[in-house]
Coordinates of C-alpha atoms in Angstrom, one line a residue:
X1 CA -0.1 -0.1 -0.1
X2 CA 3.1 2.3 0.3
X3 CA 4.2 1.4 -3.2
X4 CA 7.3 0.1 -1.8
X5 CA 8.6 -2.2 -5.0
X6 CA 11.1 -4.2 -2.7
X7 CA 8.6 -5.0 -0.7
X8 CA 6.1 -6.4 -3.4
X9 CA 8.4 -8.3 -5.4
X10 CA 9.7 -9.8 -2.1
X11 CA 6.5 -11.4 -1.1
X12 CA 5.5 -12.3 -4.1
X13 CA 9.0 -14.2 -4.6
X14 CA 8.2 -15.7 -0.6
X15 CA 5.1 -17.3 -2.3
X16 CA 6.7 -18.9 -4.9
X17 CA 9.4 -20.2 -2.9
X18 CA 7.0 -21.6 -0.1
X19 CA 5.6 -23.4 -2.7
X20 CA 8.6 -24.9 -4.1
X21 CA 10.0 -25.5 -0.9
X22 CA 6.3 -27.4 0.0
X23 CA 6.7 -29.6 -3.3
X24 CA 10.3 -30.6 -2.2
X25 CA 9.0 -32.0 1.2
X26 CA 6.9 -34.4 -0.9
X27 CA 3.3 -36.1 -0.9
X28 CA 3.1 -38.0 2.1
X29 CA 0.8 -41.0 1.1
X30 CA -2.6 -41.3 3.3
X31 CA -1.9 -38.6 5.7
X32 CA -4.3 -38.4 8.6
X33 CA -7.8 -37.9 7.8
X34 CA -9.0 -36.8 4.0
X35 CA -8.7 -33.5 3.3
X36 CA -8.0 -32.3 6.5
X37 CA -4.2 -33.5 6.4
X38 CA -1.0 -31.3 5.9
X39 CA -0.8 -32.3 2.1
X40 CA -4.2 -30.6 1.6
X41 CA -4.1 -27.7 4.1
X42 CA -0.5 -26.7 3.0
X43 CA -1.3 -27.1 -0.8
X44 CA -4.4 -25.1 -0.3
X45 CA -2.8 -22.0 1.5
X46 CA -0.2 -21.4 -1.0
X47 CA -3.0 -21.6 -3.2
X48 CA -4.9 -18.9 -1.7
X49 CA -1.8 -17.0 -0.7
X50 CA -0.7 -16.5 -4.0
X51 CA -4.3 -15.9 -5.7
X52 CA -4.7 -13.4 -2.3
X53 CA -1.5 -11.4 -3.8
X54 CA -2.7 -11.7 -7.2
X55 CA -6.3 -10.0 -6.5
X56 CA -4.5 -7.4 -4.3
X57 CA -1.7 -6.2 -6.8
X58 CA -4.3 -5.9 -9.5
X59 CA -5.2 -2.1 -8.4
X60 CA -1.6 -1.4 -7.6
X61 CA 1.7 -0.4 -9.7
X62 CA 2.9 3.2 -10.9
X63 CA 2.2 3.7 -14.6
X64 CA 6.4 3.3 -15.1
X65 CA 6.0 -0.5 -14.0
X66 CA 2.3 -0.6 -14.5
X67 CA 2.8 -3.8 -16.8
X68 CA 5.3 -5.5 -14.5
X69 CA 2.7 -5.5 -11.8
X70 CA 0.1 -6.7 -14.2
X71 CA 2.6 -9.5 -15.1
X72 CA 3.1 -10.5 -11.7
X73 CA -0.3 -10.8 -11.1
X74 CA -0.8 -12.8 -13.8
X75 CA 2.0 -14.9 -12.6
X76 CA 0.6 -15.7 -9.1
X77 CA -2.7 -16.2 -10.4
X78 CA -1.4 -18.8 -12.2
X79 CA 0.5 -20.1 -9.3
X80 CA -2.3 -20.1 -7.2
X81 CA -4.6 -22.1 -9.7
X82 CA -1.8 -24.7 -10.5
X83 CA -1.8 -25.5 -6.7
X84 CA -5.5 -25.4 -6.2
X85 CA -5.9 -28.1 -8.7
X86 CA -2.8 -29.8 -8.3
X87 CA -3.7 -30.1 -4.7
X88 CA -7.1 -31.5 -5.4
X89 CA -5.9 -34.0 -8.2
X90 CA -3.4 -35.1 -6.1
X91 CA -5.7 -35.9 -2.7
X92 CA -8.4 -37.3 -5.3
X93 CA -5.7 -39.8 -6.8
X94 CA -4.4 -40.8 -2.9
X95 CA -8.0 -41.2 -1.5
X96 CA -10.8 -42.2 -4.1
X97 CA -10.8 -45.6 -5.5
X98 CA -10.2 -45.9 -9.4
X99 CA -14.0 -46.7 -10.1
X100 CA -14.8 -43.2 -8.6
X101 CA -11.8 -41.3 -9.6
X102 CA -13.1 -39.5 -12.7
X103 CA -16.3 -38.7 -10.8
X104 CA -14.8 -37.2 -7.8
X105 CA -12.2 -35.4 -10.2
X106 CA -15.6 -33.7 -12.3
X107 CA -17.4 -32.7 -9.5
X108 CA -14.1 -31.2 -8.0
X109 CA -13.2 -29.0 -11.3
X110 CA -17.0 -28.1 -11.6
X111 CA -17.1 -27.0 -8.4
X112 CA -13.9 -25.2 -8.6
X113 CA -15.1 -23.2 -11.5
X114 CA -18.0 -22.2 -9.8
X115 CA -16.0 -21.1 -6.8
X116 CA -13.7 -19.0 -9.2
X117 CA -16.9 -17.3 -10.9
X118 CA -18.4 -16.4 -7.8
X119 CA -15.1 -14.8 -6.4
X120 CA -14.7 -13.2 -9.9
X121 CA -18.5 -11.4 -9.6
X122 CA -18.4 -11.0 -5.7
X123 CA -15.0 -9.2 -5.6
X124 CA -14.9 -7.7 -9.2
X125 CA -12.2 -9.8 -10.2
X126 CA -11.8 -9.9 -13.8
X127 CA -9.1 -12.8 -14.1
X128 CA -10.9 -15.3 -11.8
X129 CA -14.1 -14.5 -14.2
X130 CA -12.1 -15.1 -17.2
X131 CA -10.6 -18.0 -16.0
X132 CA -13.7 -20.2 -15.9
X133 CA -13.6 -19.7 -19.9
X134 CA -11.3 -22.9 -20.0
X135 CA -14.2 -24.9 -18.2
X136 CA -15.9 -26.4 -21.6
X137 CA -12.5 -27.6 -23.0
X138 CA -11.7 -28.9 -19.6
X139 CA -15.5 -30.6 -20.0
X140 CA -14.7 -31.9 -23.3
X141 CA -11.3 -33.4 -22.1
X142 CA -13.0 -35.1 -19.1
X143 CA -15.7 -36.5 -21.7
X144 CA -12.8 -38.1 -23.6
X145 CA -11.3 -39.7 -20.2
X146 CA -14.7 -41.1 -19.5
X147 CA -15.2 -42.9 -23.2
X148 CA -11.2 -44.2 -22.4
X149 CA -12.5 -46.0 -19.5
X150 CA -14.1 -48.9 -19.0
X151 CA -17.0 -49.0 -19.2
X152 CA -17.1 -46.3 -21.9
X153 CA -20.3 -44.3 -20.7
X154 CA -21.0 -41.4 -18.6
X155 CA -23.4 -42.1 -16.2
X156 CA -21.8 -45.4 -14.1
X157 CA -21.1 -44.8 -10.7
X158 CA -21.6 -41.4 -9.4
X159 CA -21.9 -39.9 -13.1
X160 CA -25.2 -39.8 -12.9
X161 CA -24.7 -36.8 -10.0
X162 CA -21.4 -35.4 -11.3
X163 CA -22.2 -34.6 -15.1
X164 CA -25.8 -33.2 -14.5
X165 CA -24.2 -31.1 -11.9
X166 CA -21.5 -30.5 -14.5
X167 CA -23.5 -28.8 -16.9
X168 CA -25.5 -27.1 -14.6
X169 CA -22.8 -25.2 -13.6
X170 CA -21.6 -24.8 -17.3
X171 CA -25.3 -23.0 -17.8
X172 CA -24.7 -21.0 -14.9
X173 CA -21.4 -19.9 -16.2
X174 CA -23.0 -19.1 -19.7
X175 CA -25.7 -17.2 -18.0
X176 CA -23.0 -15.4 -16.0
X177 CA -21.1 -14.4 -19.3
X178 CA -24.2 -13.0 -20.9
X179 CA -24.6 -10.8 -17.6
X180 CA -21.1 -9.5 -16.9
X181 CA -18.5 -10.1 -19.7
X182 CA -20.2 -8.0 -22.2
X183 CA -17.5 -6.6 -24.1
X184 CA -17.2 -6.6 -28.1
X185 CA -14.0 -8.6 -28.1
X186 CA -15.7 -11.7 -26.2
X187 CA -19.2 -11.5 -27.6
X188 CA -18.2 -14.4 -30.8
X189 CA -16.6 -16.2 -28.1
X190 CA -19.9 -16.3 -25.9
X191 CA -21.8 -17.5 -28.9
X192 CA -19.0 -20.0 -29.6
X193 CA -19.3 -21.4 -26.3
X194 CA -22.8 -21.6 -26.7
X195 CA -22.7 -23.5 -29.4
X196 CA -20.2 -25.7 -28.1
X197 CA -22.1 -26.9 -25.0
X198 CA -25.0 -27.8 -26.7
X199 CA -22.9 -29.9 -29.2
X200 CA -20.7 -31.3 -26.2
X201 CA -24.1 -32.3 -24.6
X202 CA -25.6 -33.6 -27.8
X203 CA -22.3 -35.9 -28.5
X204 CA -22.4 -37.1 -24.8
X205 CA -26.3 -37.9 -24.9
X206 CA -25.8 -39.5 -28.4
X207 CA -23.2 -41.8 -27.0
X208 CA -24.8 -42.6 -23.1
X209 CA -28.2 -43.3 -25.2
X210 CA -26.8 -45.9 -27.4
X211 CA -24.5 -47.4 -24.9
X212 CA -27.9 -48.1 -22.5
X213 CA -29.8 -49.0 -25.5
X214 CA -27.3 -51.8 -26.5
X215 CA -27.4 -53.7 -23.2
X216 CA -31.0 -53.5 -23.1
X217 CA -32.2 -54.3 -26.5
X218 CA -30.8 -56.4 -29.0
X219 CA -30.5 -55.5 -32.7
X220 CA -29.6 -52.0 -34.4
X221 CA -32.1 -50.0 -32.3
X222 CA -29.3 -48.3 -30.3
X223 CA -27.6 -47.1 -33.5
X224 CA -31.1 -45.3 -34.6
X225 CA -31.7 -44.0 -31.5
X226 CA -28.4 -42.5 -30.8
X227 CA -28.8 -40.9 -34.7
X228 CA -32.1 -39.0 -33.3
X229 CA -30.5 -37.2 -30.4
X230 CA -29.1 -34.6 -32.5
X231 CA -32.0 -34.3 -34.9
X232 CA -34.3 -34.1 -31.2
X233 CA -32.0 -31.1 -29.6
X234 CA -32.3 -29.3 -33.0
X235 CA -35.8 -29.4 -32.9
X236 CA -35.9 -28.2 -29.5
X237 CA -33.9 -25.3 -30.6
X238 CA -35.9 -24.3 -33.2
X239 CA -38.9 -24.6 -30.9
X240 CA -37.5 -21.7 -28.4
X241 CA -35.9 -19.7 -31.3
X242 CA -38.7 -17.2 -31.0
X243 CA -39.2 -17.3 -27.3
X244 CA -38.2 -14.6 -24.9
X245 CA -36.2 -16.7 -22.6
X246 CA -32.9 -17.3 -22.4
X247 CA -30.8 -18.7 -24.0
X248 CA -31.8 -19.3 -27.6
X249 CA -32.5 -16.0 -28.4
X250 CA -29.6 -14.0 -27.2
X251 CA -27.8 -15.9 -29.4
X252 CA -29.9 -16.8 -32.3
X253 CA -27.4 -17.1 -35.0
X254 CA -25.2 -19.5 -32.6
X255 CA -27.9 -21.6 -31.7
X256 CA -29.7 -21.8 -35.5
X257 CA -26.1 -22.4 -36.9
X258 CA -25.5 -25.2 -34.1
X259 CA -28.9 -26.5 -35.0
X260 CA -28.1 -26.8 -38.4
X261 CA -25.2 -28.6 -37.8
X262 CA -26.7 -31.1 -35.5
X263 CA -29.3 -31.5 -39.0
X264 CA -26.2 -32.2 -40.6
X265 CA -24.4 -34.4 -38.2
X266 CA -27.7 -36.9 -37.9
X267 CA -28.3 -37.0 -41.6
X268 CA -24.3 -37.9 -41.8
X269 CA -24.5 -40.3 -39.1
X270 CA -27.5 -42.1 -40.3
X271 CA -25.9 -42.4 -43.9
X272 CA -22.8 -44.0 -42.5
X273 CA -24.6 -46.3 -40.2
X274 CA -26.7 -47.5 -43.1
X275 CA -24.0 -48.2 -45.4
X276 CA -21.8 -50.1 -42.6
X277 CA -24.8 -52.1 -40.9
X278 CA -27.4 -54.4 -42.0
X279 CA -30.0 -52.6 -39.6
X280 CA -30.9 -55.8 -37.3
X281 CA -34.4 -55.3 -36.3
X282 CA -34.0 -58.1 -33.4
X283 CA -35.9 -58.8 -31.4
X284 CA -38.7 -57.9 -33.9
X285 CA -38.9 -59.2 -37.7
X286 CA -37.7 -57.0 -40.4
X287 CA -40.6 -54.7 -41.8
X288 CA -40.1 -52.4 -44.4
X289 CA -39.8 -48.5 -43.1
X290 CA -40.5 -50.0 -39.4
X291 CA -37.0 -51.1 -38.6
X292 CA -34.0 -49.2 -37.0
X293 CA -32.5 -47.5 -39.8
X294 CA -35.8 -46.8 -42.3
X295 CA -37.2 -45.0 -39.2
X296 CA -33.6 -43.1 -38.6
X297 CA -33.7 -42.4 -42.0
X298 CA -37.3 -40.7 -41.9
X299 CA -36.7 -38.7 -38.7
X300 CA -33.7 -37.4 -40.5
X301 CA -35.6 -36.5 -43.6
X302 CA -38.5 -35.1 -41.3
X303 CA -35.7 -33.0 -39.6
X304 CA -33.9 -31.8 -42.7
X305 CA -37.3 -30.9 -44.5
X306 CA -37.9 -28.6 -41.3
X307 CA -34.6 -27.2 -41.3
X308 CA -35.4 -25.4 -44.8
X309 CA -38.8 -24.2 -43.2
X310 CA -37.0 -22.4 -40.5
X311 CA -34.6 -21.2 -42.9
X312 CA -37.2 -19.6 -44.9
X313 CA -39.8 -18.8 -42.4
X314 CA -36.3 -16.8 -40.7
X315 CA -35.1 -15.6 -43.8
X316 CA -35.6 -11.6 -43.2
X317 CA -34.3 -12.1 -39.7
X318 CA -30.4 -11.0 -39.6
X319 CA -29.5 -14.3 -37.7
X320 CA -30.8 -16.3 -40.7
X321 CA -28.7 -14.0 -43.4
X322 CA -25.7 -15.8 -43.6
X323 CA -27.4 -19.3 -43.7
X324 CA -30.2 -18.4 -46.4
X325 CA -27.6 -18.5 -49.1
X326 CA -26.8 -22.1 -48.5
X327 CA -30.5 -23.1 -48.7
X328 CA -29.9 -24.4 -52.6
X329 CA -26.6 -26.4 -51.7
X330 CA -28.4 -27.6 -48.4
X331 CA -31.0 -28.9 -51.0
X332 CA -28.9 -30.8 -53.1
X333 CA -26.6 -32.3 -50.6
X334 CA -30.0 -33.5 -48.8
X335 CA -31.1 -34.8 -52.2
X336 CA -28.0 -36.6 -52.2
X337 CA -28.2 -38.3 -49.0
X338 CA -31.9 -39.1 -49.6
X339 CA -30.3 -40.8 -52.8
X340 CA -27.8 -42.8 -50.6
X341 CA -30.2 -43.5 -47.5
X342 CA -33.1 -44.8 -49.8
X343 CA -30.7 -47.3 -52.0
X344 CA -29.5 -48.7 -48.4
X345 CA -32.8 -48.9 -47.3
X346 CA -33.3 -50.9 -50.9
X347 CA -30.6 -53.2 -50.8
X348 CA -31.5 -53.9 -46.7
X349 CA -34.5 -54.9 -48.0
X350 CA -33.1 -57.3 -49.9
X351 CA -30.9 -58.8 -47.8
X352 CA -33.3 -59.5 -45.2
X353 CA -35.9 -61.1 -47.6
X354 CA -33.2 -63.0 -49.9
X355 CA -30.6 -63.8 -46.9
X356 CA -28.0 -62.0 -49.4
X357 CA -25.3 -61.9 -46.6
X358 CA -24.3 -57.5 -45.6
X359 CA -21.0 -57.9 -47.8
X360 CA -20.2 -55.6 -50.3
X361 CA -18.7 -58.1 -52.7
X362 CA -21.8 -60.4 -51.8
X363 CA -24.2 -58.0 -52.3
X364 CA -22.7 -56.6 -55.4
X365 CA -22.4 -59.8 -57.6
X366 CA -26.3 -60.7 -55.9
X367 CA -28.9 -60.5 -59.2
X368 CA -31.8 -59.8 -57.1
X369 CA -30.0 -56.6 -55.5
X370 CA -28.6 -55.4 -59.4
X371 CA -31.9 -55.8 -60.7
X372 CA -33.5 -53.7 -58.0
X373 CA -31.2 -51.3 -58.0
X374 CA -31.5 -50.9 -61.9
X375 CA -35.2 -50.5 -61.5
X376 CA -35.4 -48.1 -59.0
X377 CA -32.5 -45.9 -59.9
X378 CA -34.5 -46.2 -63.5
X379 CA -38.1 -44.6 -61.4
X380 CA -35.9 -42.1 -59.4
X381 CA -34.3 -40.6 -63.1
X382 CA -38.1 -41.4 -64.3
X383 CA -39.6 -39.2 -61.8
X384 CA -37.0 -36.1 -62.0
X385 CA -37.8 -36.4 -65.9
X386 CA -40.7 -36.1 -65.4
X387 CA -41.5 -33.5 -62.6
X388 CA -38.6 -31.1 -64.2
X389 CA -40.2 -30.8 -67.6
X390 CA -43.7 -30.4 -66.0
X391 CA -42.3 -27.8 -63.7
X392 CA -39.6 -26.3 -66.6
X393 CA -37.0 -26.9 -64.1
X394 CA -33.9 -28.1 -66.3
X395 CA -31.5 -29.1 -63.6
X396 CA -33.9 -31.5 -62.0
X397 CA -34.6 -33.0 -65.8
X398 CA -30.8 -33.2 -66.4
X399 CA -30.4 -35.0 -62.4
X400 CA -33.1 -37.6 -64.0
X401 CA -31.8 -37.7 -67.0
X402 CA -28.2 -38.5 -65.6
X403 CA -29.8 -41.2 -63.4
X404 CA -31.2 -42.7 -66.7
X405 CA -27.9 -43.1 -68.5
X406 CA -26.5 -44.5 -65.0
X407 CA -29.2 -47.0 -65.2
X408 CA -28.5 -47.9 -69.1
X409 CA -24.3 -47.8 -68.6
X410 CA -25.4 -49.9 -65.6
X411 CA -27.2 -52.8 -67.5
X412 CA -24.4 -53.1 -70.3
X413 CA -21.5 -53.3 -67.5
X414 CA -23.0 -55.1 -65.1
X415 CA -26.5 -56.4 -65.7
X416 CA -25.5 -58.1 -69.1
X417 CA -23.3 -60.6 -67.0
X418 CA -26.2 -61.9 -65.8
X419 CA -27.4 -63.3 -69.1
X420 CA -29.9 -66.0 -69.6
X421 CA -31.6 -64.6 -66.1
X422 CA -35.3 -63.9 -65.4
X423 CA -34.1 -60.8 -63.1
X424 CA -32.0 -59.9 -66.4
X425 CA -34.9 -59.5 -68.7
X426 CA -37.3 -57.6 -66.2
X427 CA -34.2 -55.4 -66.0
X428 CA -34.3 -55.0 -69.6
X429 CA -37.6 -54.9 -70.2
X430 CA -38.6 -52.4 -67.1
X431 CA -35.4 -49.7 -68.2
X432 CA -36.8 -49.7 -71.8
X433 CA -40.3 -48.7 -70.7
X434 CA -39.4 -46.3 -68.4
X435 CA -37.2 -44.6 -71.2
X436 CA -40.2 -44.7 -73.9
X437 CA -42.5 -43.2 -71.7
X438 CA -40.2 -40.5 -70.5
X439 CA -39.3 -39.7 -74.1
X440 CA -42.7 -39.0 -74.8
X441 CA -44.2 -37.1 -71.9
X442 CA -41.0 -35.4 -70.6
X443 CA -39.0 -33.9 -73.4
X444 CA -35.8 -31.5 -72.3
X445 CA -37.3 -28.1 -71.0
X446 CA -36.1 -25.4 -72.8
X447 CA -33.0 -23.3 -71.9
X448 CA -35.5 -20.2 -71.7
X449 CA -37.4 -21.3 -69.3
X450 CA -34.5 -22.3 -66.7
X451 CA -33.5 -18.7 -67.2
X452 CA -36.9 -16.7 -66.9
X453 CA -37.7 -18.9 -63.9
X454 CA -35.7 -16.5 -61.6
X455 CA -36.6 -13.2 -63.7
X456 CA -40.3 -14.0 -62.7
X457 CA -39.7 -14.9 -59.2
X458 CA -38.0 -11.2 -58.8
X459 CA -41.1 -9.5 -60.6
X460 CA -43.3 -11.5 -58.2
X461 CA -41.5 -10.1 -55.1

């Protein structure tokens, strides 16, 4: 308080040397009672003294040495944080058995961050408040630790208490950031942390649902249920996007972007799993559409269509501006995903009804599979060309013609190898009839219609 620089730096040095001296004495395993022992009390005293010095130095320092005092304050703050968490981690490792160690560590980290946030707000201490911004990455790291530990899910043991409390603390921290850390430089980071929290919650919830159902129900229902979790969270975001309740309206653009990302993850996950797994419906019998992956595909499709509807409804809102321009690309990507998913659903049906093993080579050489694909892709091309011709949408017609061309090439390169089979005859006759019909009813739309459509839309608006 007397601006005696020598005294200040000597005191800071004493705090540092006391930590080194205490560390040199070593950790005494199982010393006295848990928490109330020389290990913990010594580490906590060093931590609190360093944090007290860091907080006390913040308003001090003449202009000519202010930067040095600020650096000293940050060093002391880091020293105090290191001793606080280091002491806690060492005590947990010393006292807690391996089954509960991860849970107690998570509770310790969550409550410690809540304490730093309370100290930051109560003492007007920005360093303590901003330190808690590291909490979300630490949560992600702890989630990875859980997944690397048997039984590789989150709610085993005390996890049912630790993880809900950890996310309650994260939600409370996000609320405090929105109330106090309103500086422009932190605005983007706050929005990113909101979106990151939702993504972490969705990933963990999907993993937990998959793990729980895999133990309770046979078949691939756990995979389908895991794919539904991101879509459900996206639907909840869209449901509350216009409500005054915190937090979705406060970070509308971040939550809208996160919901679209969740929708994309859901569709991509269903596509990957539909290709990799056969969609075993046990303990039920296989029924088209009423099986794990077909239901997951339908739900993903509904979510994707609702996403397009949300973007169309909110096109005039500022938070949707950067996403509306991506709608045409999104439509084509969803069309490609639908093609892959529906093709996989068709092959899956053939696999279950004809007992063709779910093996890429065996499926490729199956006559029934190849015939079914030829007819289905031909129908897609037929529908695309008819719709494109009737609506004057030349790109759609070209896409349908591309499907028809693909089917014709496939007939000669693949199906022709099945010479003499009834399936080969059905393929050629069916595709020939489709080509005759589409040639008569769906000629190519003129280029002028495709060019005039945007102009007409602009005139109407």
